[in-house]
Coordinates of N, CA and C and ligand atoms in Angstrom, one line a residue:
X28 N 0.9 -1.2 -0.1 CA 0.1 0.0 0.0 C 0.8 1.3 0.1
X29 N 2.1 1.1 -0.1 CA 2.9 2.4 0.1 C 3.3 2.7 -1.6
X30 N 3.8 4.0 -1.5 CA 4.1 4.4 -2.7 C 5.7 3.9 -3.1
X31 N 5.9 3.5 -4.4 CA 7.2 3.5 -4.6 C 8.1 4.5 -4.8
X32 N 9.3 4.4 -5.3 CA 9.9 5.6 -5.5 C 9.4 6.6 -6.5
X33 N 8.6 6.1 -7.5 CA 8.3 6.9 -8.7 C 6.8 7.0 -8.7
X34 N 5.9 6.4 -8.1 CA 4.7 6.3 -8.3 C 3.9 6.4 -7.1
X35 N 2.5 7.0 -7.3 CA 1.6 7.0 -6.1 C 1.3 5.5 -5.6
X36 N 0.8 5.5 -4.3 CA 0.5 4.1 -3.6 C -1.0 3.9 -4.3
X37 N -1.1 2.5 -3.8 CA -2.4 2.1 -4.3 C -3.7 2.8 -3.9
X38 N -3.5 3.3 -2.4 CA -4.6 3.8 -1.9 C -4.7 5.2 -2.5
X39 N -3.7 6.1 -2.7 CA -3.9 7.2 -3.3 C -4.5 7.0 -4.6
X40 N -4.1 6.1 -5.6 CA -4.6 6.0 -6.9 C -6.1 5.6 -6.8
X41 N -6.5 4.9 -6.0 CA -8.0 4.3 -5.7 C -8.7 5.6 -5.5
X42 N -8.3 6.5 -4.5 CA -8.9 7.6 -4.0 C -8.9 8.6 -5.1
X43 N -7.9 8.5 -6.1 CA -7.7 9.8 -7.1 C -8.7 9.3 -8.2
X44 N -9.1 8.0 -8.6 CA -10.0 7.7 -9.4 C -11.3 7.5 -9.3
X45 N -11.6 7.1 -7.8 CA -13.0 7.1 -7.6 C -13.5 8.2 -7.3
X46 N -12.6 9.2 -6.5 CA -13.3 10.6 -6.3 C -13.3 11.4 -7.7
X47 N -12.5 11.1 -8.5 CA -12.5 11.9 -9.9 C -13.7 11.5 -10.5
X48 N -14.2 10.3 -10.7 CA -15.4 10.2 -11.4 C -16.4 10.6 -10.5
X49 N -16.6 10.3 -9.1 CA -17.5 10.9 -8.4 C -17.9 12.5 -8.5
X50 N -16.9 13.3 -8.6 CA -16.8 14.7 -8.6 C -17.2 15.3 -10.1
X51 N -16.6 14.4 -10.9 CA -17.4 14.7 -12.5 C -18.8 14.7 -12.4
X52 N -19.2 13.5 -12.0 CA -20.6 13.1 -11.9 C -21.4 14.1 -11.2
X53 N -21.1 14.4 -10.0 CA -21.7 15.3 -9.2 C -21.7 16.9 -9.7
X54 N -20.7 17.4 -10.7 CA -20.8 18.4 -11.3 C -21.7 18.5 -12.5
X55 N -21.7 17.3 -13.3 CA -22.6 17.1 -14.3 C -24.1 17.1 -13.8
X56 N -24.3 16.3 -12.8 CA -25.7 16.4 -12.2 C -25.9 17.8 -11.5
X57 N -25.3 18.5 -11.0 CA -25.6 19.7 -10.3 C -25.9 20.7 -11.5
X58 N -25.2 20.5 -12.6 CA -25.4 21.4 -13.7 C -26.7 21.3 -14.5
X59 N -26.8 20.0 -14.6 CA -28.2 19.5 -15.2 C -29.6 19.7 -14.5
X60 N -29.5 19.4 -13.2 CA -30.6 19.2 -12.3 C -31.3 20.6 -12.2
X61 N -30.4 21.8 -12.0 CA -30.8 23.3 -11.7 C -31.6 23.7 -13.0
X62 N -31.4 23.1 -14.2 CA -32.2 23.7 -15.4 C -33.5 22.7 -15.5
X63 N -33.9 21.9 -14.7 CA -35.1 21.0 -14.9 C -36.2 22.0 -14.2
X64 N -37.4 21.7 -14.9 CA -38.8 22.1 -14.3 C -39.0 21.6 -12.8
X65 N -39.7 22.2 -12.1 CA -40.2 21.4 -11.0 C -40.7 20.1 -11.0
X66 N -40.5 19.0 -10.7 CA -41.0 17.6 -10.8 C -40.5 16.7 -9.8
X67 N -41.0 15.4 -9.5 CA -40.4 14.3 -8.8 C -39.0 14.3 -9.4
X68 N -38.6 14.0 -10.7 CA -37.5 13.7 -11.2 C -36.3 14.8 -10.7
X69 N -36.8 16.1 -10.9 CA -35.7 17.1 -10.1 C -35.4 17.0 -8.8
X70 N -36.5 16.7 -8.0 CA -36.2 16.4 -6.6 C -35.5 15.0 -6.3
X71 N -35.6 14.1 -7.0 CA -35.0 12.9 -7.0 C -33.4 13.3 -7.0
X72 N -33.1 14.1 -8.3 CA -31.6 14.3 -8.5 C -31.0 15.2 -7.5
X73 N -32.0 16.2 -7.0 CA -31.1 16.9 -5.9 C -31.0 16.2 -4.5
X74 N -31.6 15.1 -4.4 CA -31.2 14.3 -3.4 C -30.0 13.4 -3.7
X75 N -30.1 12.9 -4.8 CA -28.9 12.0 -5.1 C -27.5 12.9 -5.1
X76 N -27.7 14.3 -5.9 CA -26.6 15.2 -5.8 C -26.0 15.5 -4.5
X77 N -27.0 15.7 -3.3 CA -26.7 16.0 -2.0 C -25.8 14.7 -1.6
X78 N -26.6 13.6 -1.6 CA -25.9 12.3 -1.1 C -24.5 12.2 -1.6
X79 N -24.4 12.3 -2.8 CA -22.9 12.0 -3.5 C -22.1 13.1 -3.0
X80 N -22.8 14.5 -2.9 CA -21.7 15.6 -2.3 C -21.2 15.3 -0.9
X81 N -22.0 14.8 -0.1 CA -21.8 14.5 1.3 C -20.5 13.2 1.2
X82 N -21.0 12.2 0.5 CA -20.0 11.0 0.4 C -18.6 11.7 -0.1
X83 N -18.6 12.6 -1.3 CA -17.4 13.2 -1.6 C -16.7 13.8 -0.5
X84 N -17.3 14.5 0.5 CA -17.0 15.4 1.5 C -16.0 14.5 2.4
X85 N -16.7 13.4 2.6 CA -16.2 12.4 3.7 C -15.0 11.9 3.2
X86 N -15.3 11.5 1.9 CA -13.9 10.6 1.2 C -12.8 11.7 1.0
X87 N -13.1 12.9 0.7 CA -12.0 13.9 0.5 C -11.4 14.0 1.8
X88 N -12.0 14.2 2.9 CA -11.3 14.5 4.4 C -10.4 13.3 4.4
X89 N -10.9 12.2 4.4 CA -9.9 10.8 4.3 C -8.6 11.0 3.4
X90 N -9.1 11.5 2.2 CA -7.9 11.5 1.2 C -6.9 12.6 1.7
X91 N -7.6 13.8 2.3 CA -6.6 15.1 2.7 C -5.8 14.2 3.9
X92 N -6.3 13.6 4.8 CA -5.4 12.9 6.0 C -4.5 12.0 5.3
X93 N -4.7 11.2 4.3 CA -3.8 10.2 3.7 C -2.8 11.0 3.1
X94 N -3.0 12.0 2.4 CA -2.1 12.8 1.6 C -1.0 13.6 2.5
X95 N -1.6 14.1 3.7 CA -0.8 14.6 4.6 C 0.3 13.5 5.4
X96 N -0.2 12.3 5.6 CA 0.5 11.3 6.1 C 1.4 10.5 5.3
X97 N 1.0 10.5 3.9 CA 1.8 9.8 2.8 C 2.4 10.4 1.9
X98 N 3.4 11.2 2.1 CA 4.0 12.1 1.0 C 3.9 11.2 -0.3
X99 N 3.6 11.8 -1.4 CA 3.8 11.4 -2.8 C 5.3 11.3 -3.5
X100 N 5.8 10.4 -4.1 CA 7.1 10.5 -4.7 C 7.3 12.0 -5.3
X101 N 8.7 12.3 -5.2 CA 8.9 13.6 -6.0 C 8.7 13.4 -7.6
X102 N 8.6 14.5 -8.4 CA 8.7 14.0 -9.7 C 9.9 13.8 -10.3
X103 N 10.0 12.9 -11.5 CA 11.1 12.5 -11.7 C 12.1 13.7 -12.0
X104 N 13.4 13.5 -11.9 CA 14.2 14.7 -12.2 C 14.3 15.4 -13.8
X105 N 14.0 14.2 -14.7 CA 14.2 14.8 -16.0 C 12.9 15.4 -16.3
X106 N 11.7 15.1 -15.8 CA 10.1 15.7 -15.9 C 10.5 17.1 -15.4
X107 N 11.0 17.3 -14.2 CA 11.2 18.6 -13.4 C 11.9 19.4 -14.3
X108 N 13.0 19.0 -14.6 CA 14.1 19.7 -15.5 C 13.3 20.5 -16.5
X109 N 12.4 19.4 -17.3 CA 11.8 19.9 -18.5 C 10.6 21.1 -18.3
X110 N 10.3 21.1 -17.1 CA 9.2 21.9 -16.7 C 9.5 23.5 -16.4
X111 N 9.2 24.4 -17.1 CA 9.5 26.0 -16.6 C 9.0 26.0 -15.3
X112 N 9.5 27.0 -14.6 CA 9.2 27.4 -13.2 C 7.7 27.6 -13.1
X113 N 7.1 28.3 -14.1 CA 5.6 28.5 -14.0 C 4.7 27.3 -14.3
X114 N 5.3 26.1 -14.7 CA 4.5 25.1 -14.7 C 4.7 24.3 -13.6
X115 N 5.9 24.4 -12.9 CA 6.0 23.7 -11.6 C 5.2 24.3 -10.5
X116 N 5.1 25.7 -10.7 CA 4.1 26.3 -9.6 C 2.7 26.0 -9.7
X117 N 2.2 26.1 -11.3 CA 1.0 25.5 -11.7 C 0.6 24.1 -11.2
X118 N 1.7 23.3 -11.4 CA 1.2 21.7 -10.9 C 1.1 21.9 -9.5
X119 N 2.1 22.1 -8.7 CA 1.6 22.1 -7.2 C 0.4 23.1 -6.8
X120 N 0.3 24.4 -7.5 CA -1.0 25.2 -7.0 C -2.4 24.2 -7.4
X121 N -2.5 23.9 -8.6 CA -3.4 23.3 -9.0 C -3.8 22.1 -8.1
X122 N -3.1 21.3 -7.8 CA -3.4 20.3 -6.8 C -3.6 20.9 -5.4
X123 N -3.0 21.7 -4.8 CA -3.4 22.5 -3.6 C -5.0 23.0 -3.7
X124 N -5.1 23.8 -4.7 CA -6.5 24.3 -4.8 C -7.7 23.2 -5.0
X125 N -7.4 22.1 -5.8 CA -8.2 21.2 -6.0 C -8.7 20.4 -4.5
X126 N -7.8 20.2 -3.8 CA -8.1 19.6 -2.6 C -8.8 20.7 -1.6
X127 N -8.4 22.0 -1.8 CA -9.4 22.8 -1.1 C -10.7 22.9 -1.5
X128 N -10.9 22.8 -2.8 CA -12.3 22.9 -3.3 C -13.0 21.3 -3.0
X129 N -12.3 20.5 -3.1 CA -13.1 19.2 -2.8 C -13.9 19.3 -1.3
X130 N -13.4 20.2 -0.4 CA -13.9 20.4 0.8 C -15.0 21.6 0.9
X131 N -14.4 22.7 0.3 CA -15.2 23.8 0.3 C -16.5 23.6 -0.6
X132 N -16.5 22.9 -1.6 CA -17.8 22.8 -2.6 C -19.0 22.1 -1.8
X133 N -18.6 21.1 -1.3 CA -19.8 20.4 -0.6 C -19.8 20.9 0.6
X134 N -19.1 21.7 1.4 CA -19.5 22.4 2.7 C -20.4 23.5 2.5
X135 N -20.1 24.3 1.3 CA -20.9 25.4 0.9 C -22.1 24.8 0.4
X136 N -22.4 23.8 -0.2 CA -23.7 23.1 -0.6 C -24.4 22.6 0.6
X137 N -23.7 22.3 1.6 CA -24.5 21.7 2.7 C -25.1 23.0 3.7
X138 N -24.1 23.9 3.6 CA -24.4 25.3 4.2 C -25.8 25.7 3.7
X139 N -25.9 25.9 2.3 CA -26.9 26.5 1.6 C -28.2 25.7 1.7
X140 N -28.0 24.3 1.9 CA -29.2 23.4 2.0 C -29.7 23.7 3.4
X141 N -29.1 23.7 4.4 CA -29.3 23.9 5.8 C -30.0 25.3 5.9
X142 N -29.4 26.4 5.3 CA -29.9 27.6 5.6 C -31.5 27.7 4.9
X143 N -31.6 27.0 3.8 CA -32.8 26.9 2.9 C -33.7 26.3 3.4
X144 N -33.4 25.5 4.6 CA -34.4 24.7 5.5 C -34.7 23.3 4.9
X145 N -33.8 22.8 4.1 CA -34.0 21.4 3.7 C -32.7 20.5 4.3
X146 N -33.0 20.0 5.4 CA -31.8 19.3 6.0 C -31.5 18.2 5.1
X147 N -30.3 17.5 5.2 CA -29.9 16.4 4.4 C -30.2 15.0 5.2
X148 N -31.1 14.4 4.5 CA -31.3 12.8 5.0 C -30.5 11.9 4.1
X149 N -29.2 11.7 4.6 CA -28.5 10.6 4.0 C -28.9 9.5 3.5
X150 N -28.9 9.5 2.1 CA -29.5 8.0 1.7 C -31.0 7.8 2.1
X151 N -31.6 8.8 2.7 CA -33.1 8.6 3.0 C -33.2 8.1 4.4
X152 N -32.0 7.9 5.2 CA -31.9 7.1 6.4 C -31.4 7.9 7.5
X153 N -30.4 8.7 7.4 CA -29.9 9.4 8.7 C -29.8 10.8 8.3
X154 N -30.5 11.6 9.3 CA -30.7 13.0 9.1 C -29.4 13.7 9.5
X155 N -28.6 14.5 8.7 CA -27.4 15.1 9.1 C -27.6 16.5 9.9
X156 N -26.7 16.9 10.8 CA -26.8 18.0 11.5 C -27.0 19.4 10.4
X157 N -27.6 20.5 11.0 CA -27.6 21.8 10.3 C -26.4 22.4 10.8
X158 N -25.5 23.0 10.2 CA -24.4 23.9 10.9 C -24.6 25.3 10.6
X159 N -25.6 25.8 9.8 CA -26.1 27.1 9.8 C -27.7 27.2 10.2
X160 N -28.0 28.3 10.7 CA -29.5 28.4 11.1 C -30.3 28.5 9.9
X161 N -31.7 28.2 9.8 CA -32.5 28.2 8.9 C -32.8 29.7 8.7
X162 N -32.6 30.5 7.5 CA -32.7 31.8 7.2 C -32.6 32.0 5.7
X163 N -33.7 32.5 5.4 CA -33.9 32.6 3.7 C -32.9 33.7 3.2
X164 N -32.6 34.7 3.6 CA -31.7 35.6 3.3 C -30.2 34.9 3.1
X165 N -29.7 34.5 4.4 CA -28.7 33.5 4.4 C -28.5 32.6 3.3
X166 N -29.6 32.0 3.1 CA -29.7 30.8 1.9 C -29.3 31.6 0.8
X167 N -30.0 32.7 0.4 CA -29.7 33.3 -1.1 C -28.4 34.0 -1.1
X168 N -27.8 34.3 -0.1 CA -26.4 34.8 0.0 C -25.5 33.7 -0.3
X169 N -25.8 32.5 0.3 CA -24.6 31.3 0.0 C -24.8 30.8 -1.3
X170 N -26.1 30.8 -1.9 CA -26.5 29.9 -3.0 C -25.5 30.2 -4.1
X171 N -25.1 31.5 -4.5 CA -24.3 31.5 -5.7 C -22.9 31.1 -5.4
X172 N -22.4 31.2 -4.1 CA -21.1 30.7 -4.0 C -20.9 29.1 -4.0
X173 N -22.0 28.4 -3.8 CA -21.9 27.0 -4.2 C -21.6 26.9 -5.8
X174 N -22.1 27.7 -6.5 CA -22.2 27.4 -8.0 C -20.6 27.9 -8.5
X175 N -20.3 29.2 -7.7 CA -19.1 29.8 -8.1 C -17.9 28.7 -8.0
X176 N -17.9 28.2 -6.6 CA -16.7 27.5 -6.3 C -16.8 26.1 -7.2
X177 N -18.1 25.6 -7.3 CA -18.3 24.4 -8.2 C -17.7 24.5 -9.6
X178 N -18.1 25.6 -10.2 CA -17.5 25.7 -11.5 C -16.0 26.2 -11.4
X179 N -15.5 26.8 -10.4 CA -14.1 26.9 -10.2 C -13.5 25.7 -10.3
X180 N -14.0 24.7 -9.6 CA -13.6 23.3 -9.5 C -13.6 22.7 -11.0
X181 N -14.7 22.9 -11.6 CA -14.8 22.3 -13.0 C -13.6 22.8 -14.0
X182 N -13.5 24.3 -13.6 CA -12.3 24.8 -14.7 C -10.9 24.2 -14.1
X183 N -10.7 23.9 -12.9 CA -9.3 23.3 -12.5 C -9.2 22.0 -13.2
X184 N -10.3 21.3 -13.0 CA -10.5 19.6 -13.4 C -9.9 19.7 -15.0
X185 N -10.6 20.6 -15.5 CA -10.4 20.5 -17.1 C -8.8 20.8 -17.4
X186 N -8.2 21.9 -16.7 CA -6.9 22.2 -16.8 C -6.2 21.1 -16.4
X187 N -6.4 20.3 -15.4 CA -5.6 19.4 -14.9 C -5.5 18.1 -15.8
X188 N -6.6 17.7 -16.4 CA -6.6 16.7 -17.3 C -6.0 17.1 -18.5
X189 N -6.0 18.4 -19.0 CA -5.6 19.0 -20.3 C -3.9 18.8 -20.1
X190 N -3.6 19.2 -18.8 CA -2.1 19.0 -18.6 C -1.7 17.6 -18.6
X191 N -2.4 16.7 -17.9 CA -2.0 15.3 -17.9 C -1.9 14.7 -19.3
X192 N -2.9 15.3 -20.2 CA -2.8 14.7 -21.8 C -1.5 15.3 -22.4
X193 N -1.5 16.6 -21.9 CA 0.0 17.1 -22.8 C 1.0 16.4 -22.3
X194 N 1.2 15.9 -21.0 CA 2.4 15.1 -20.5 C 2.6 13.7 -21.4
X195 N 1.1 13.3 -21.6 CA 1.3 12.0 -22.1 C 1.7 12.1 -23.6
X196 N 0.8 12.9 -24.3 CA 0.9 12.9 -25.7 C 2.0 14.0 -26.4
X197 N 2.2 14.9 -25.8 CA 3.2 15.9 -26.4 C 4.5 15.7 -25.7
X198 N 4.6 15.6 -24.5 CA 5.9 15.7 -23.7 C 6.3 14.0 -23.8
X199 N 5.4 13.1 -23.7 CA 5.7 11.8 -23.7 C 6.6 11.4 -22.6
X200 N 6.3 12.0 -21.3 CA 7.3 11.8 -20.4 C 6.7 10.8 -19.3
X201 N 5.8 10.1 -19.8 CA 5.2 8.8 -18.9 C 4.5 9.2 -17.3
X202 N 4.2 10.8 -17.4 CA 3.9 11.1 -16.0 C 2.5 10.5 -15.7
X203 N 1.6 10.1 -16.5 CA 0.2 9.5 -16.2 C 0.9 8.2 -15.6
X204 N 1.7 7.2 -15.9 CA 2.0 6.0 -15.1 C 2.1 6.4 -13.8
X205 N 2.4 7.4 -13.2 CA 2.6 7.7 -11.8 C 1.1 7.4 -10.8
X206 N 0.1 7.7 -11.7 CA -1.3 7.5 -11.2 C -1.8 6.5 -11.9
X207 N -1.6 5.6 -12.6 CA -2.3 4.8 -13.5 C -2.0 3.1 -12.8
X208 N -3.1 2.6 -12.2 CA -2.8 1.5 -11.6 C -2.2 0.3 -12.4
X209 N -1.5 -0.5 -11.9 CA -1.2 -1.9 -12.6 C 0.0 -1.5 -13.7
X210 N 0.6 -0.5 -13.6 CA 1.8 -0.6 -14.7 C 2.9 0.1 -13.9
X211 N 4.1 0.0 -14.5 CA 5.3 0.3 -13.9 C 6.1 -0.4 -13.0
Ligands
HEM30 C1 -18.0 18.0 -4.6 C2 -19.5 17.9 -4.3 C3 -20.4 18.9 -5.2 C4 -20.3 19.6 -6.4 C5 -19.0 19.4 -7.5 C6 -21.6 20.1 -6.6 C7 -21.6 20.9 -7.8 C8 -23.0 21.5 -8.1 C9 -23.3 22.5 -9.4 C10 -22.2 22.4 -10.6 C11 -24.2 22.9 -9.2 C12 -25.2 23.7 -10.2 C13 -24.9 25.2 -9.8 C14 -25.7 26.3 -10.6 O1 -25.5 26.1 -11.9 O2 -26.6 27.1 -10.2 C15 -24.9 22.7 -7.8 C16 -26.2 23.0 -7.4 C17 -26.6 22.4 -6.1 N1 -26.0 21.9 -5.2 FE1 -24.0 20.9 -5.5 N2 -22.4 20.2 -5.4 C18 -21.6 19.3 -4.7 C19 -22.0 19.1 -3.4 C20 -23.3 19.4 -2.8 C21 -23.7 19.1 -1.6 C22 -22.9 18.4 -0.5 C23 -24.9 19.8 -1.5 C24 -25.9 19.8 0.0 C25 -25.9 19.0 0.8 C26 -25.2 20.4 -2.5 C27 -26.4 21.1 -2.9 C28 -26.4 21.7 -4.0 C29 -28.0 22.3 -4.2 C30 -29.1 22.5 -3.4 C31 -27.8 23.0 -5.6 C32 -28.9 23.8 -6.4 C33 -28.7 25.2 -6.3 C34 -29.9 25.7 -7.0 O3 -30.9 25.6 -6.8 O4 -29.4 26.7 -7.6 N3 -24.2 20.3 -3.4 N4 -23.9 21.8 -7.2
HEM31 C1 -8.5 11.9 -17.4 C2 -8.4 12.3 -16.2 C3 -7.3 12.2 -15.4 C4 -6.0 11.8 -15.4 C5 -5.4 11.4 -16.7 C6 -5.3 12.5 -14.2 C7 -3.9 12.3 -14.1 C8 -3.2 12.4 -12.9 C9 -1.9 12.4 -12.6 C10 -0.9 11.6 -13.7 C11 -1.7 12.7 -11.5 C12 -0.2 12.7 -10.7 C13 0.6 14.0 -11.1 C14 1.9 14.0 -10.4 O1 2.8 13.1 -10.8 O2 2.4 14.9 -9.7 C15 -2.9 13.3 -10.9 C16 -2.9 13.8 -9.7 C17 -4.1 14.4 -9.1 N1 -5.3 14.5 -9.6 FE1 -5.9 13.7 -11.5 N2 -6.3 12.8 -13.5 C18 -7.5 12.9 -13.9 C19 -8.6 13.3 -13.4 C20 -8.6 14.0 -12.3 C21 -10.0 14.5 -11.7 C22 -11.4 14.4 -12.5 C23 -9.4 15.0 -10.6 C24 -10.4 15.8 -9.4 C25 -11.7 15.7 -9.5 C26 -8.1 14.8 -10.3 C27 -7.4 15.5 -9.2 C28 -6.0 15.1 -8.9 C29 -5.7 15.6 -7.7 C30 -6.2 16.2 -6.6 C31 -4.1 15.3 -7.9 C32 -3.1 15.4 -6.8 C33 -2.8 14.1 -6.1 C34 -1.8 14.3 -4.9 O3 -0.7 14.7 -5.0 O4 -2.3 14.0 -3.7 N3 -7.6 14.0 -11.4 N4 -3.9 13.1 -11.7

């Protein structure tokens, strides 16, 4: 379960791919559901979106703890040498911002839901506590921020995937192998 000298460990890889898929799905459902007319279908998607968001929040907290206690391998010297300084800063900066948004986006969504007076009943079974009071004005003030942070996350994910593909197909430096299970 530990990282070899050049690759992320199995746990980090599993968390990366499971959370990557879940976050992209939450972004797509969030974007799609808000455009629907009021209907049982819309209500169902809102609930799924909230449950998925809470699960993402919990797993992201685990992931952050894992990351803080399991330092990933340094970039290979050749890759690092080929990256101009701004790319190295963007590389680390994007990862930091992604981790921050993994927590901020669902927390702000949860705060909005609480303020709007719709407590979250996770999977329809367990009611989660509200950490802000029910207050219509507060809800309206929080609402745009969930969208702003969520779309900022979407932009960073696009940048991240574009950078990964550039490393793979233009630089051909094998960087994806550091996060790709079963190789190397
Ligand atoms: C990483 C997790 C999450 C992502 C990526 C995400 C993403 C999004 C996106 C893209 C939208 C559409 C925003 C718009 O166009 O107005 C949205 C809306 C919404 N999200 Fe999330 N969300 C997440 C977690 C949560 C959580 C945990 C909750 C609540 C518990 C939540 C509650 C809502 C609600 C209520 C809306 C609808 C707001 C409206 O009616 O305009 N989200 N989300
Ligand atoms: C086609 C999709 C994707 C590819 C090919 C990919 C590839 C990679 C690679 C190669 C790394 C390691 C970078 C390094 O060696 O320093 C990485 C790290 C990372 N990726 Fe992705 N990724 C993808 C999708 C995503 C998505 C959708 C998210 C978020 C929603 C994400 C979030 C992250 C984060 C936060 C890290 C930093 C991990 C850490 O240092 O703990 N990735 N990704």
